[in-house]
Amino acid sequence: MALSKPPATATSNSSVTAGSNSNLQVVADRETMGSGPANVRDICRARRSDGPAAVLAIGTANPATCVLQDDFPDLYFRATKSEHLVGLKEKFKRLCQKLGVQKRYLHHTEELIRAHPEFLDPAQTPSLDERLDIAKTAVPELAAVASRKAIAEWGRAATDITHLVVTTNSGAHIPGVDARLVPLLGLRPTVRRTMLYLNGCFAGAAALRVAKDLAENNRGARVLVVCAELTVLLFTRPDERDFMTLMNQGLFGDGAGAAVVGADPAAGERPLFEIVSTAQAIVPGSEDAISINVTKGCYVGHISTREVPVLIGGTVERCLLDALEPLGMGAEWNDLFWNVHPGSAAILDEVDAVLRLRPEKLAASRRVLSEYGNMFGVTVIFVLDELRRRMEKGEEEGMPEWGVMLAFGPGLTVETMVLHRCVEQGGGRRRS
Ligand SMILES: CC(=O)CC(=O)SCCNC(=O)CCNC(=O)[C@H](O)C(C)(C)COP(=O)(O)OP(=O)(O)OC[C@H]1O[C@@H](n2cnc3c(N)ncnc32)[C@H](O)[C@@H]1OP(=O)(O)O
């Protein structure tokens, strides 16, 4: 069906730069050349990018308060008035040593916990409203810090961002973090926003997957991906009858990660990683393995700690083959670079064992887990940044050109992303 007029609403940001008008330009050119109105297929084709979406810049941020894992059991049991639970504290100490975490950053300080005694026992004193109030301001602010860093590295104006994809588990507000970020970052009011709430730990990879599709289907689009998490929603006192109270306090950290994603880099833009393909799969029979329930008390997270590594180990090879075989690549796992969501040391160990990876292959994931803890969906963006840092500093001698991102979360869901690096060791950039 031919259109009598080009669909101006398809790219309604008439004043937005970054080529969002270029598809209209193609239509306009056809009309000036006298070839008549474009048909829908031509319009669609003209709207697509020539090349793959790439990560053009990355920014990360954490709250100011850093807690060392060695000190945390004392701090946690003191802040929750649980010092009398001597045996439980010893168990917590043993657990903290097994998670692969050395330090983390947390928004909730001892002072904040003192000001909210209702957070200690959410089953008795519902405190979801108070927690959400904290997240309502703190999540967008932390997200904005990471975003400003990404935009500064990208080197263009915030008003050149055409799309915004935001994800968090830490909040349930409308308007959400996406809307709050518009004035905080000075984005255009016409920026096209997508808000992903409650995707667990696969949220970062899911947001990048959405960004890839937006960038490749909207020529000239520049997509700001933002993930931010605060664990104050999960905070409780330790409970001898509930192992998850220990797990949730020992493993998770707060942070935000942002990335600018776009295809067909313009002069001055420096692609870091091309996003070659994306996939998502649910592991059969695993729906109860990881869950988060929003209750009137707080978020109640459940992890089947012993099953999750096994379930991931049992499925990861199939997910990788499904992603790589169509690209003509096989199971030479050590010929790839790796960004694996560091759910905990046990998960990385399982992936290592199943794929028989050389020790250095998961070094970036292990370092992020050690320095920041598991920050849900934010973590893979930190690992991407760590990989880039290693390459630019020449620390990854002989790092392969091709790599994979694997993220895991409730479902049990596995996100698989094939990446192609554009950063040379020593900091130069290359385009495919
Ligand atoms: C939120 C998202 O969407 C995505 C995510 O990333 S979720 C997080 C993903 N992470 C995981 O699933 C965690 C995976 N599991 C692990 O990391 C490890 O199994 C673990 C650290 C929990 C235990 O490590 P381990 O080497 O098996 O040590 P282990 O000695 O068995 O356990 C340590 C202690 O915890 C106890 N424990 C472990 N799992 C337990 C459980 N499910 N219930 C009760 N106690 C448990 C053990 O009994 C042991 O206690 P003692 O020290 O008193 O003996």
Short mmCIF file of C-alpha atoms and ligand atoms in Angstrom, two decimals:
data_model
loop_
_atom_site.label_atom_id
_atom_site.label_comp_id
_atom_site.label_asym_id
_atom_site.label_seq_id
_atom_site.Cartn_x
_atom_site.Cartn_y
_atom_site.Cartn_z
CA MET A 1 0.00 0.00 0.00
CA ALA A 2 1.48 3.35 -0.98
CA LEU A 3 1.14 6.31 1.36
CA SER A 4 0.02 9.62 -0.03
CA LYS A 5 2.28 11.41 2.50
CA PRO A 6 5.38 10.36 4.31
CA PRO A 7 4.46 9.37 7.88
CA ALA A 8 5.88 12.36 9.70
CA THR A 9 4.79 10.87 13.01
CA ALA A 10 7.06 7.88 12.52
CA THR A 11 9.97 10.08 13.55
CA SER A 12 8.10 12.87 15.21
CA ASN A 13 11.23 14.40 16.79
CA SER A 14 11.57 16.78 13.93
CA SER A 15 14.16 18.81 15.79
CA VAL A 16 16.15 15.84 17.09
CA THR A 17 19.52 15.43 15.46
CA ALA A 18 21.51 12.19 15.29
CA GLY A 19 19.95 11.26 12.00
CA SER A 20 16.47 10.50 13.31
CA ASN A 21 15.31 12.61 10.38
CA SER A 22 17.39 10.78 7.82
CA ASN A 23 14.68 8.24 7.02
CA LEU A 24 12.33 11.12 6.32
CA GLN A 25 15.10 12.58 4.21
CA VAL A 26 15.11 9.45 2.02
CA VAL A 27 11.37 9.80 1.52
CA ALA A 28 11.75 13.51 0.81
CA ASP A 29 14.53 12.80 -1.73
CA ARG A 30 12.28 10.39 -3.60
CA GLU A 31 9.55 13.01 -3.79
CA THR A 32 11.89 15.73 -4.99
CA MET A 33 13.24 13.34 -7.59
CA GLY A 34 9.69 12.87 -8.81
CA SER A 35 9.49 9.14 -8.21
CA GLY A 36 6.23 9.50 -6.29
CA PRO A 37 5.41 8.67 -2.71
CA ALA A 38 7.42 5.94 -1.02
CA ASN A 39 5.75 2.68 -0.15
CA VAL A 40 5.77 1.25 3.34
CA ARG A 41 8.55 -1.24 2.62
CA ASP A 42 10.82 1.54 1.36
CA ILE A 43 10.06 3.59 4.44
CA CYS A 44 10.89 0.64 6.71
CA ARG A 45 14.09 -0.13 4.83
CA ALA A 46 15.20 3.49 4.91
CA ARG A 47 14.61 3.61 8.63
CA ARG A 48 17.00 0.73 9.35
CA SER A 49 20.64 1.30 10.17
CA ASP A 50 23.36 0.03 7.85
CA GLY A 51 25.52 -1.55 10.56
CA PRO A 52 25.01 -3.23 13.90
CA ALA A 53 24.24 -1.39 17.13
CA ALA A 54 27.32 -0.73 19.21
CA VAL A 55 28.01 0.40 22.75
CA LEU A 56 29.48 3.88 22.24
CA ALA A 57 30.14 4.86 25.87
CA ILE A 58 29.74 3.49 29.39
CA GLY A 59 29.27 5.16 32.79
CA THR A 60 29.00 3.63 36.27
CA ALA A 61 28.20 4.93 39.75
CA ASN A 62 27.82 3.71 43.32
CA PRO A 63 26.57 5.28 46.55
CA ALA A 64 29.26 6.88 48.72
CA THR A 65 29.27 4.28 51.51
CA CYS A 66 31.62 1.36 50.92
CA VAL A 67 31.40 -1.70 53.20
CA LEU A 68 34.16 -4.28 53.42
CA GLN A 69 32.87 -7.84 53.44
CA ASP A 70 35.14 -8.71 56.38
CA ASP A 71 33.58 -5.93 58.48
CA PHE A 72 30.03 -6.42 57.31
CA PRO A 73 28.87 -9.15 59.74
CA ASP A 74 29.73 -6.87 62.71
CA LEU A 75 28.04 -3.89 61.09
CA TYR A 76 24.94 -5.84 60.06
CA PHE A 77 24.35 -7.61 63.36
CA ARG A 78 25.00 -4.36 65.29
CA ALA A 79 22.68 -2.26 63.08
CA THR A 80 19.90 -4.85 63.39
CA LYS A 81 20.35 -5.34 67.17
CA SER A 82 21.04 -9.02 66.59
CA GLU A 83 24.38 -9.39 68.41
CA HIS A 84 22.83 -11.99 70.72
CA LEU A 85 22.47 -14.39 67.74
CA VAL A 86 26.10 -15.45 68.07
CA GLY A 87 25.80 -18.72 66.13
CA LEU A 88 23.90 -17.06 63.30
CA LYS A 89 26.51 -14.34 63.04
CA GLU A 90 29.25 -16.98 62.73
CA LYS A 91 27.24 -18.69 59.98
CA PHE A 92 26.83 -15.34 58.24
CA LYS A 93 30.59 -14.77 58.46
CA ARG A 94 31.21 -18.15 56.80
CA LEU A 95 28.65 -17.38 54.10
CA CYS A 96 30.14 -13.93 53.40
CA GLN A 97 33.50 -15.58 52.68
CA LYS A 98 31.96 -17.93 50.09
CA LEU A 99 30.23 -15.42 47.86
CA GLY A 100 33.28 -14.02 46.04
CA VAL A 101 32.64 -10.50 47.38
CA GLN A 102 35.31 -8.33 49.06
CA LYS A 103 33.43 -5.06 49.22
CA ARG A 104 30.17 -3.43 48.23
CA TYR A 105 28.55 0.01 48.16
CA LEU A 106 25.24 0.52 49.94
CA HIS A 107 22.83 3.45 50.03
CA HIS A 108 21.46 2.39 53.42
CA THR A 109 23.87 3.39 56.17
CA GLU A 110 23.69 2.45 59.84
CA GLU A 111 22.26 5.91 60.42
CA LEU A 112 19.45 5.35 57.92
CA ILE A 113 18.63 1.98 59.53
CA ARG A 114 18.53 3.65 62.96
CA ALA A 115 16.08 6.19 61.57
CA HIS A 116 13.86 3.35 60.26
CA PRO A 117 13.51 0.72 63.00
CA GLU A 118 10.50 -0.60 61.07
CA PHE A 119 12.94 -1.96 58.43
CA LEU A 120 14.24 -4.57 60.89
CA ASP A 121 11.11 -6.63 61.07
CA PRO A 122 9.00 -6.03 57.98
CA ALA A 123 6.69 -8.98 58.69
CA GLN A 124 5.54 -7.27 61.90
CA THR A 125 5.81 -3.65 60.78
CA PRO A 126 5.03 -3.15 57.08
CA SER A 127 7.52 -0.67 55.66
CA LEU A 128 7.25 -0.94 51.88
CA ASP A 129 5.98 2.65 51.58
CA GLU A 130 8.98 4.08 53.45
CA ARG A 131 11.42 2.05 51.37
CA LEU A 132 9.76 3.09 48.13
CA ASP A 133 9.94 6.73 49.25
CA ILE A 134 13.71 6.39 49.62
CA ALA A 135 14.05 4.69 46.23
CA LYS A 136 11.86 7.30 44.52
CA THR A 137 14.55 9.95 44.87
CA ALA A 138 17.74 7.95 45.35
CA VAL A 139 17.40 5.61 42.34
CA PRO A 140 17.01 8.39 39.71
CA GLU A 141 19.82 10.39 41.34
CA LEU A 142 22.24 7.45 41.24
CA ALA A 143 21.09 6.60 37.71
CA ALA A 144 21.75 10.20 36.68
CA VAL A 145 25.35 10.08 37.94
CA ALA A 146 26.13 7.00 35.82
CA SER A 147 24.25 8.47 32.84
CA ARG A 148 26.14 11.79 32.96
CA LYS A 149 29.43 9.88 32.87
CA ALA A 150 28.29 7.85 29.84
CA ILE A 151 27.06 10.98 28.02
CA ALA A 152 30.30 12.85 28.82
CA GLU A 153 32.36 9.98 27.44
CA TRP A 154 30.16 9.80 24.36
CA GLY A 155 31.03 13.47 23.79
CA ARG A 156 27.73 14.71 22.40
CA ALA A 157 24.87 16.71 23.90
CA ALA A 158 22.28 15.01 26.11
CA THR A 159 19.68 16.43 23.72
CA ASP A 160 21.08 14.12 21.00
CA ILE A 161 19.75 11.09 22.93
CA THR A 162 16.68 9.92 20.99
CA HIS A 163 15.60 6.92 23.13
CA LEU A 164 15.86 6.02 26.80
CA VAL A 165 15.64 2.46 28.16
CA VAL A 166 15.65 2.30 31.95
CA THR A 167 15.51 -0.71 34.19
CA THR A 168 15.28 -1.19 37.94
CA ASN A 169 13.94 -3.63 40.49
CA SER A 170 14.12 -0.89 43.10
CA GLY A 171 10.86 0.93 42.81
CA ALA A 172 7.36 0.90 41.45
CA HIS A 173 6.52 4.50 40.65
CA ILE A 174 4.63 6.19 37.86
CA PRO A 175 6.02 8.41 36.47
CA GLY A 176 9.08 6.24 36.85
CA VAL A 177 12.85 6.63 36.85
CA ASP A 178 12.74 7.15 33.08
CA ALA A 179 10.59 10.28 33.40
CA ARG A 180 12.67 11.60 36.32
CA LEU A 181 15.83 11.24 34.24
CA VAL A 182 14.54 13.57 31.53
CA PRO A 183 14.94 16.79 33.57
CA LEU A 184 17.88 15.43 35.60
CA LEU A 185 19.92 14.83 32.45
CA GLY A 186 18.48 17.62 30.30
CA LEU A 187 17.06 15.17 27.77
CA ARG A 188 14.51 16.35 25.25
CA PRO A 189 10.88 15.99 26.40
CA THR A 190 10.34 14.08 23.16
CA VAL A 191 12.91 11.37 24.03
CA ARG A 192 11.19 7.99 23.53
CA ARG A 193 11.17 6.19 26.88
CA THR A 194 10.88 2.50 27.78
CA MET A 195 10.75 1.53 31.46
CA LEU A 196 11.47 -2.08 32.49
CA TYR A 197 10.54 -2.82 36.11
CA LEU A 198 11.27 -6.02 38.06
CA ASN A 199 13.33 -8.08 35.63
CA GLY A 200 15.71 -9.32 38.32
CA CYS A 201 19.34 -9.78 37.41
CA PHE A 202 18.85 -10.20 33.66
CA ALA A 203 17.55 -6.61 33.42
CA GLY A 204 20.81 -5.07 32.18
CA ALA A 205 21.16 -7.50 29.30
CA ALA A 206 17.44 -7.13 28.50
CA ALA A 207 17.81 -3.34 28.33
CA LEU A 208 20.80 -3.64 25.98
CA ARG A 209 18.81 -6.08 23.82
CA VAL A 210 15.95 -3.57 23.54
CA ALA A 211 18.47 -0.80 22.79
CA LYS A 212 20.00 -2.84 19.96
CA ASP A 213 16.60 -3.28 18.33
CA LEU A 214 15.77 0.42 18.73
CA ALA A 215 19.12 1.52 17.32
CA GLU A 216 18.98 -0.80 14.32
CA ASN A 217 15.37 0.03 13.47
CA ASN A 218 15.59 3.80 13.85
CA ARG A 219 18.44 5.08 11.69
CA GLY A 220 20.51 7.56 13.63
CA ALA A 221 18.94 6.69 17.00
CA ARG A 222 21.14 7.13 20.06
CA VAL A 223 19.75 5.07 22.93
CA LEU A 224 20.68 5.73 26.54
CA VAL A 225 20.45 2.49 28.55
CA VAL A 226 20.30 3.00 32.32
CA CYS A 227 20.16 0.37 35.09
CA ALA A 228 20.05 1.30 38.77
CA GLU A 229 19.52 -0.73 41.94
CA LEU A 230 19.26 -0.09 45.69
CA THR A 231 18.96 -3.04 48.06
CA VAL A 232 17.16 -1.07 50.79
CA LEU A 233 14.00 -2.72 49.41
CA LEU A 234 15.37 -6.10 50.58
CA PHE A 235 16.81 -5.07 53.93
CA THR A 236 15.70 -7.04 57.02
CA ARG A 237 17.22 -8.27 60.26
CA PRO A 238 18.79 -11.78 60.18
CA ASP A 239 16.37 -14.60 60.90
CA GLU A 240 17.52 -18.06 61.98
CA ARG A 241 14.53 -19.63 60.23
CA ASP A 242 15.15 -17.88 56.90
CA PHE A 243 18.50 -18.40 55.17
CA MET A 244 17.54 -15.81 52.55
CA THR A 245 17.85 -13.01 55.11
CA LEU A 246 21.56 -13.86 55.23
CA MET A 247 22.00 -14.43 51.52
CA ASN A 248 20.31 -11.18 50.50
CA GLN A 249 22.39 -9.10 52.93
CA GLY A 250 25.69 -10.79 52.11
CA LEU A 251 25.58 -10.83 48.32
CA PHE A 252 23.87 -7.79 46.85
CA GLY A 253 25.24 -4.28 46.35
CA ASP A 254 23.93 -0.94 45.10
CA GLY A 255 24.97 0.75 41.87
CA ALA A 256 24.00 2.18 38.52
CA GLY A 257 25.34 1.58 35.02
CA ALA A 258 24.61 3.45 31.80
CA ALA A 259 25.56 2.94 28.18
CA VAL A 260 24.96 4.91 24.99
CA VAL A 261 24.03 2.55 22.15
CA GLY A 262 23.84 3.47 18.48
CA ALA A 263 24.55 2.12 15.00
CA ASP A 264 26.66 3.62 12.19
CA PRO A 265 29.00 5.70 14.39
CA ALA A 266 29.40 9.30 13.31
CA ALA A 267 32.70 11.19 13.27
CA GLY A 268 33.91 11.58 16.84
CA GLU A 269 31.92 8.61 18.15
CA ARG A 270 34.04 5.69 19.34
CA PRO A 271 32.36 2.27 19.29
CA LEU A 272 33.47 -0.08 22.08
CA PHE A 273 31.50 -3.29 21.47
CA GLU A 274 29.17 -4.15 18.60
CA ILE A 275 26.06 -6.04 19.71
CA VAL A 276 25.91 -8.78 17.09
CA SER A 277 22.97 -10.87 18.29
CA THR A 278 20.73 -11.29 21.32
CA ALA A 279 18.59 -14.13 22.67
CA GLN A 280 16.53 -14.99 25.72
CA ALA A 281 15.53 -18.42 27.02
CA ILE A 282 13.66 -19.83 30.02
CA VAL A 283 15.24 -22.88 31.65
CA PRO A 284 12.49 -25.55 31.77
CA GLY A 285 11.23 -26.48 35.23
CA SER A 286 13.05 -23.64 36.97
CA GLU A 287 10.26 -21.16 37.67
CA ASP A 288 10.71 -21.30 41.46
CA ALA A 289 14.51 -21.10 41.42
CA ILE A 290 14.75 -17.30 41.79
CA SER A 291 11.86 -15.05 42.74
CA ILE A 292 11.18 -11.61 44.15
CA ASN A 293 7.79 -10.86 45.72
CA VAL A 294 6.66 -7.36 46.57
CA THR A 295 4.98 -7.57 49.97
CA LYS A 296 3.62 -4.89 52.26
CA GLY A 297 6.74 -5.38 54.40
CA CYS A 298 9.50 -5.26 51.81
CA TYR A 299 10.72 -7.15 48.76
CA VAL A 300 11.07 -10.83 49.64
CA GLY A 301 13.70 -12.48 47.51
CA HIS A 302 14.08 -16.23 47.22
CA ILE A 303 17.03 -18.03 45.62
CA SER A 304 17.37 -21.82 45.46
CA THR A 305 21.05 -21.43 46.22
CA ARG A 306 22.09 -25.02 45.55
CA GLU A 307 19.94 -25.50 42.42
CA VAL A 308 20.62 -22.23 40.61
CA PRO A 309 24.29 -22.91 39.74
CA VAL A 310 23.38 -26.45 38.60
CA LEU A 311 20.45 -25.23 36.47
CA ILE A 312 22.66 -22.59 34.84
CA GLY A 313 25.45 -25.10 34.29
CA GLY A 314 23.00 -27.50 32.65
CA THR A 315 21.67 -24.96 30.15
CA VAL A 316 24.46 -22.56 29.35
CA GLU A 317 26.12 -24.60 26.60
CA ARG A 318 22.83 -24.99 24.68
CA CYS A 319 22.18 -21.22 24.90
CA LEU A 320 25.67 -20.49 23.61
CA LEU A 321 25.43 -22.93 20.71
CA ASP A 322 22.01 -21.51 19.74
CA ALA A 323 23.55 -18.03 19.65
CA LEU A 324 26.86 -18.82 17.97
CA GLU A 325 26.13 -21.56 15.44
CA PRO A 326 23.99 -19.30 13.20
CA LEU A 327 27.01 -16.98 13.07
CA GLY A 328 29.26 -19.79 11.92
CA MET A 329 31.06 -20.11 15.26
CA GLY A 330 31.47 -23.28 17.30
CA ALA A 331 32.19 -24.37 20.82
CA GLU A 332 35.74 -23.02 21.10
CA TRP A 333 34.84 -21.27 24.33
CA ASN A 334 38.37 -20.14 25.11
CA ASP A 335 38.48 -18.28 21.78
CA LEU A 336 35.92 -15.78 23.11
CA PHE A 337 35.99 -13.00 25.70
CA TRP A 338 33.40 -13.29 28.46
CA ASN A 339 30.97 -11.09 30.36
CA VAL A 340 29.08 -13.45 32.68
CA HIS A 341 26.67 -12.01 35.28
CA PRO A 342 28.47 -12.75 38.54
CA GLY A 343 25.46 -13.99 40.53
CA SER A 344 27.95 -15.36 43.06
CA ALA A 345 31.29 -17.20 43.00
CA ALA A 346 29.41 -20.52 42.79
CA ILE A 347 27.73 -19.46 39.53
CA LEU A 348 30.99 -18.35 37.93
CA ASP A 349 32.68 -21.57 39.11
CA GLU A 350 29.92 -23.62 37.51
CA VAL A 351 30.15 -21.76 34.16
CA ASP A 352 33.95 -22.12 34.33
CA ALA A 353 33.69 -25.86 34.96
CA VAL A 354 31.06 -26.63 32.32
CA LEU A 355 32.81 -24.63 29.59
CA ARG A 356 36.33 -25.53 30.76
CA LEU A 357 37.38 -21.91 30.57
CA ARG A 358 40.93 -20.78 31.23
CA PRO A 359 41.21 -18.95 34.58
CA GLU A 360 41.61 -15.49 33.03
CA LYS A 361 38.37 -15.78 31.01
CA LEU A 362 36.04 -14.79 33.84
CA ALA A 363 38.50 -12.37 35.46
CA ALA A 364 36.41 -9.28 34.62
CA SER A 365 33.24 -10.87 36.09
CA ARG A 366 35.10 -12.04 39.19
CA ARG A 367 36.67 -8.62 39.75
CA VAL A 368 33.31 -6.82 39.54
CA LEU A 369 31.73 -9.34 41.95
CA SER A 370 34.64 -8.87 44.33
CA GLU A 371 34.67 -5.04 44.20
CA TYR A 372 30.93 -4.32 44.05
CA GLY A 373 28.89 -7.46 44.86
CA ASN A 374 25.92 -8.63 42.81
CA MET A 375 24.14 -5.43 41.70
CA PHE A 376 21.34 -7.24 39.84
CA GLY A 377 21.07 -6.06 36.20
CA VAL A 378 23.63 -3.31 36.74
CA THR A 379 26.44 -5.84 37.09
CA VAL A 380 26.88 -6.75 33.41
CA ILE A 381 27.36 -3.07 32.55
CA PHE A 382 30.14 -2.88 35.15
CA VAL A 383 31.70 -6.02 33.63
CA LEU A 384 31.50 -4.45 30.15
CA ASP A 385 33.26 -1.39 31.54
CA GLU A 386 35.88 -3.60 33.21
CA LEU A 387 36.52 -5.46 29.92
CA ARG A 388 36.91 -2.15 28.11
CA ARG A 389 39.26 -0.84 30.80
CA ARG A 390 41.41 -3.98 30.55
CA MET A 391 41.60 -3.70 26.77
CA GLU A 392 42.42 0.01 26.76
CA LYS A 393 45.17 -0.54 29.31
CA GLY A 394 46.54 -3.43 27.29
CA GLU A 395 45.94 -5.78 30.24
CA GLU A 396 44.19 -8.36 28.07
CA GLU A 397 47.04 -9.48 25.85
CA GLY A 398 45.54 -11.41 22.96
CA MET A 399 41.92 -10.80 23.93
CA PRO A 400 39.71 -12.35 21.23
CA GLU A 401 37.65 -10.18 18.90
CA TRP A 402 34.44 -12.02 19.65
CA GLY A 403 32.79 -12.42 23.01
CA VAL A 404 29.60 -13.32 24.84
CA MET A 405 27.50 -11.73 27.54
CA LEU A 406 25.46 -14.11 29.70
CA ALA A 407 22.96 -12.82 32.25
CA PHE A 408 20.69 -14.83 34.53
CA GLY A 409 17.59 -13.98 36.51
CA PRO A 410 14.12 -15.07 37.56
CA GLY A 411 12.38 -17.43 35.18
CA LEU A 412 15.01 -18.91 35.34
CA THR A 413 15.94 -16.71 32.42
CA VAL A 414 19.19 -16.71 30.46
CA GLU A 415 20.02 -13.72 28.24
CA THR A 416 22.75 -14.45 25.69
CA MET A 417 24.40 -11.67 23.70
CA VAL A 418 27.16 -12.04 21.11
CA LEU A 419 29.59 -9.13 21.14
CA HIS A 420 32.34 -8.00 18.81
CA ARG A 421 34.95 -5.72 20.31
CA CYS A 422 36.01 -2.52 18.58
CA VAL A 423 38.63 -1.55 21.16
CA GLU A 424 42.17 -2.59 20.35
CA GLN A 425 44.55 -3.53 23.14
CA GLY A 426 46.20 -0.28 24.10
CA GLY A 427 43.12 1.85 23.44
CA GLY A 428 42.68 2.28 19.65
CA ARG A 429 39.34 1.70 17.96
CA ARG A 430 38.52 -0.48 14.99
CA ARG A 431 35.33 -0.87 13.02
CA SER A 432 34.33 -4.08 11.31
C1 LIG B 1 18.39 -11.67 41.63
C2 LIG B 1 18.54 -12.28 40.29
O1 LIG B 1 17.64 -12.11 39.48
C3 LIG B 1 19.70 -13.04 39.83
C4 LIG B 1 20.78 -13.41 40.78
O2 LIG B 1 21.92 -13.12 40.54
S1 LIG B 1 20.31 -14.26 42.16
C5 LIG B 1 21.77 -14.72 42.92
C6 LIG B 1 22.38 -15.87 42.27
N1 LIG B 1 23.21 -16.51 43.22
C7 LIG B 1 22.95 -17.75 43.66
O3 LIG B 1 22.02 -18.38 43.19
C8 LIG B 1 23.81 -18.29 44.72
C9 LIG B 1 24.36 -19.61 44.31
N2 LIG B 1 24.86 -20.39 45.43
C10 LIG B 1 25.96 -20.05 46.14
O4 LIG B 1 26.58 -19.00 45.92
C11 LIG B 1 26.46 -21.03 47.15
O5 LIG B 1 25.71 -22.21 47.04
C12 LIG B 1 26.39 -20.54 48.63
C13 LIG B 1 27.34 -19.38 48.82
C14 LIG B 1 24.98 -20.12 48.99
C15 LIG B 1 26.83 -21.66 49.50
O6 LIG B 1 28.15 -21.98 49.15
P1 LIG B 1 28.76 -23.44 49.41
O7 LIG B 1 30.15 -23.44 48.93
O8 LIG B 1 27.81 -24.42 48.84
O9 LIG B 1 28.86 -23.50 50.96
P2 LIG B 1 28.07 -24.30 52.03
O10 LIG B 1 29.07 -24.64 53.04
O11 LIG B 1 27.22 -25.39 51.47
O12 LIG B 1 27.09 -23.17 52.58
C16 LIG B 1 27.54 -22.15 53.45
C17 LIG B 1 26.58 -22.14 54.61
O13 LIG B 1 25.28 -21.72 54.12
C18 LIG B 1 24.32 -22.74 54.39
N3 LIG B 1 23.42 -22.83 53.27
C19 LIG B 1 23.74 -22.79 51.96
N4 LIG B 1 22.62 -22.85 51.23
C20 LIG B 1 21.60 -22.92 52.09
C21 LIG B 1 20.19 -22.99 51.93
N5 LIG B 1 19.62 -22.97 50.72
N6 LIG B 1 19.43 -23.05 53.05
C22 LIG B 1 19.98 -23.03 54.28
N7 LIG B 1 21.33 -22.96 54.50
C23 LIG B 1 22.10 -22.91 53.41
C24 LIG B 1 25.11 -24.02 54.58
O14 LIG B 1 24.38 -24.92 55.40
C25 LIG B 1 26.37 -23.51 55.24
O15 LIG B 1 26.11 -23.28 56.60
P3 LIG B 1 27.25 -23.61 57.71
O16 LIG B 1 28.39 -22.69 57.44
O17 LIG B 1 26.55 -23.33 58.99
O18 LIG B 1 27.63 -25.04 57.51
#
